XYZ file of C-alpha atoms in Angstrom:
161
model
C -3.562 3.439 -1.453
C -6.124 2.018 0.792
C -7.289 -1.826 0.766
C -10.897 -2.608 2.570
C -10.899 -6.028 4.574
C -13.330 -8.607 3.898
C -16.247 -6.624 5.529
C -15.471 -3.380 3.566
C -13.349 -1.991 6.320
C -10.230 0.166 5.004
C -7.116 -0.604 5.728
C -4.577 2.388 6.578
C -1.068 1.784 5.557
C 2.022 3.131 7.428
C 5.002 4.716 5.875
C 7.217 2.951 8.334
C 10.670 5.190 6.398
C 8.011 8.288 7.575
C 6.964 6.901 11.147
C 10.810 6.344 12.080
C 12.996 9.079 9.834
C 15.878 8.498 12.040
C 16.018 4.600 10.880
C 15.229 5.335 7.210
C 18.449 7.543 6.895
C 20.158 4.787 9.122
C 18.890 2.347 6.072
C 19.883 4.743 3.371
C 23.666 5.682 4.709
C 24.019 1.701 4.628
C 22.793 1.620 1.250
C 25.271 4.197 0.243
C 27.815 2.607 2.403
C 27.591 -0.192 0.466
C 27.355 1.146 -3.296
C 30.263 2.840 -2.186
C 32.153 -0.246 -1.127
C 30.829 -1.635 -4.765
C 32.551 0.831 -6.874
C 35.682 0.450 -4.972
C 35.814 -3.727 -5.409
C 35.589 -2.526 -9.071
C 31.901 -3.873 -9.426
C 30.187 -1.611 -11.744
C 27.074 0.229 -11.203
C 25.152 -1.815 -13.853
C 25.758 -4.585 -11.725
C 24.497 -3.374 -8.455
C 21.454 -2.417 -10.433
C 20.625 -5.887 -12.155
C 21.181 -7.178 -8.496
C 18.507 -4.820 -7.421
C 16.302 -5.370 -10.218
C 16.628 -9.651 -9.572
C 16.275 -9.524 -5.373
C 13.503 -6.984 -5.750
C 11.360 -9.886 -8.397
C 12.277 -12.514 -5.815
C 10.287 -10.517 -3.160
C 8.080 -8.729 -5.462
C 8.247 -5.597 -4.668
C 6.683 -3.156 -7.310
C 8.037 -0.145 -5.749
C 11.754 -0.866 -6.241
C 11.628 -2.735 -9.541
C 10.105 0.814 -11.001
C 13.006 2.640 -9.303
C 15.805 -0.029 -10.449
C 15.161 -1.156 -13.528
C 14.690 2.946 -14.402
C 17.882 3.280 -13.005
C 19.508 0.416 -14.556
C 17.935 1.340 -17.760
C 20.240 4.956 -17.178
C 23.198 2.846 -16.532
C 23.155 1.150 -19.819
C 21.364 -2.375 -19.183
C 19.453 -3.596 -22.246
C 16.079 -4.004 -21.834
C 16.964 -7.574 -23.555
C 18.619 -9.127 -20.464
C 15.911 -6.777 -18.019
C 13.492 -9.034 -19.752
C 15.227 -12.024 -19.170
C 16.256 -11.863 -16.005
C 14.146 -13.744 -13.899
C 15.398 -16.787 -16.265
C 19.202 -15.771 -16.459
C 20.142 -18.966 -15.810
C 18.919 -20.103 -19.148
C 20.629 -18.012 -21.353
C 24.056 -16.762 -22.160
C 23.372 -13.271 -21.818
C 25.421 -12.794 -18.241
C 29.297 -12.716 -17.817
C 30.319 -15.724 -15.046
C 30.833 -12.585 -12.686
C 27.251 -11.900 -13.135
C 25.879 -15.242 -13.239
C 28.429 -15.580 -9.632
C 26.890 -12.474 -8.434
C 23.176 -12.952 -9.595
C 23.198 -16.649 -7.937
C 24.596 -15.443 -4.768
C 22.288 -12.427 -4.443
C 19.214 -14.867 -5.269
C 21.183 -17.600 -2.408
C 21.535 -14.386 0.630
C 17.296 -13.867 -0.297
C 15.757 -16.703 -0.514
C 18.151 -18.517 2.054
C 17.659 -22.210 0.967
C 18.754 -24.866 3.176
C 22.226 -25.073 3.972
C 23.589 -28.029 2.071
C 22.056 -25.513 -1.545
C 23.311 -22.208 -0.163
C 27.096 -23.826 0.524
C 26.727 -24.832 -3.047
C 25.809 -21.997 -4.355
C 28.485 -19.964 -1.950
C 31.059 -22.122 -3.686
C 30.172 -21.628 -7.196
C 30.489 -17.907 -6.741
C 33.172 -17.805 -5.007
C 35.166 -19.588 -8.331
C 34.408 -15.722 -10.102
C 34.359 -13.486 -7.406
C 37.255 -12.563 -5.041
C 36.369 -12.202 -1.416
C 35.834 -8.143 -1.200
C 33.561 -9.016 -4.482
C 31.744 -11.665 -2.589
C 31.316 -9.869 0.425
C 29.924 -6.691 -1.034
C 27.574 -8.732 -3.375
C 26.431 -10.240 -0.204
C 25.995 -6.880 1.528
C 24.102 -5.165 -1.559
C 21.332 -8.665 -0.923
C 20.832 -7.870 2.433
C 20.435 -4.102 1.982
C 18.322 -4.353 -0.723
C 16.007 -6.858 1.175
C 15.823 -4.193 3.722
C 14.857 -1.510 0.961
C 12.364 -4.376 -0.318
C 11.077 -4.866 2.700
C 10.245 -1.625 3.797
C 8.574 0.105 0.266
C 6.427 -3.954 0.285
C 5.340 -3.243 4.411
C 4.938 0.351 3.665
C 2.864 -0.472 0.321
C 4.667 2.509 -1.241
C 3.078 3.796 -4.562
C 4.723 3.650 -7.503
C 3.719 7.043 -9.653
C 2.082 6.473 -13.193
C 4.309 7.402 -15.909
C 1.862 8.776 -18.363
C-alpha cells in the first residue's frame, strides 16, 4: 500500500523483516524462544494470545491484531472478552492471573513513570511467580518488536472475503 505526501508524492514502504531476513528470523527464534518458555511456566497459549491481542491495541497495530485475535479465536478465547478487552479492567471476565499478566504486559509497553510501573510490578507479582512474571515480561517486549516492525513496515492485512 502506497500513501502520497501532501503534494501527491507516493510514499514507498519498506518491508524492513524483507530488507534484513537474517534479523527477522533472529526476531522470530526469540518469539518462539519465548512461547516456548510460556508453555513450560505452565502459562497457556490462550494467554500468550490475549497478551498479544492487548499490547498489539496499545500500539495499534492492524497487522498483528488480525493475526492474534484469529489465532486466539483457534485457541478458544470468546469473542466476549476479545471485545472487551481494551476495558478488562472493568469487568470480571479475567482470572487475577490474567488481570496480573494483562496489567504487566500493558506496564512493559507503555512504560509509565516509575513510581506507576513499581506499582503495577507489585500487583502482579501477588499472582504470578517469578518464571511467570518474567516470561509475561518477555512475551511484552517481543511482541512490541513484532508490533513494531508489521506498524514501520505498514504490512497489509489480506481481506477476508
Amino acid at each position: 500500500m502506497n500513501h502520497s505526501l501532501p503534494d501527491d508524492t507516493p510514499t514507498k514502504h519498506v518491508f524492513i523483516d524483507k530488507q534484513h531476513p537474517l534479523l527477522w528470523r533472529a526476531l522470530n527464534g526469540l518469539g518462539l524462544k519465548v512461547r516456548e518458555a510460556a508453555e513450560e511456566a505452565g502459562i497457556s497459549r490462550m494467554l500468550v494470545e490475549l497478551l498479544y491481542v492487548r499490547i498489539s491495541q496499545l500500539n495499534g497495530c492492524a497487522f498483528c491484531l488480525d493475526m492474534h485475535v484469529s489465532s486466539a479465536l483457534k485457541q478458544g478465547e470468546t469473542t466476549q472478552r476479545l471485545a472487551v478487552l481494551s476495558a478488562w479492567r472493568d469487568t470480571d471476565l479475567f482470572t487475577e492471573q490474567e488481570s496480573a499478566a494483562l496489567a504487566l504486559a500493558e506496564s512493559v509497553t507503555e512504560l509509565p513513570d516509575a513510581v506507576s510501573r513499581e506499582r503495577e510490578e507489585e500487583s502482579a507479582r501477588q499472582h504470578l511467580s517469578d518464571e511467570e512474571f518474567a516470561v509475561v515480561t518477555w512475551l511484552a517486549i517481543t511482541m512490541n518488536a513484532f508490533n513494531r516492525v508489521s506498524i514501520i513496515s505498514h504490512h497489509p492485512i489480506q481481506d477476508d472475503a
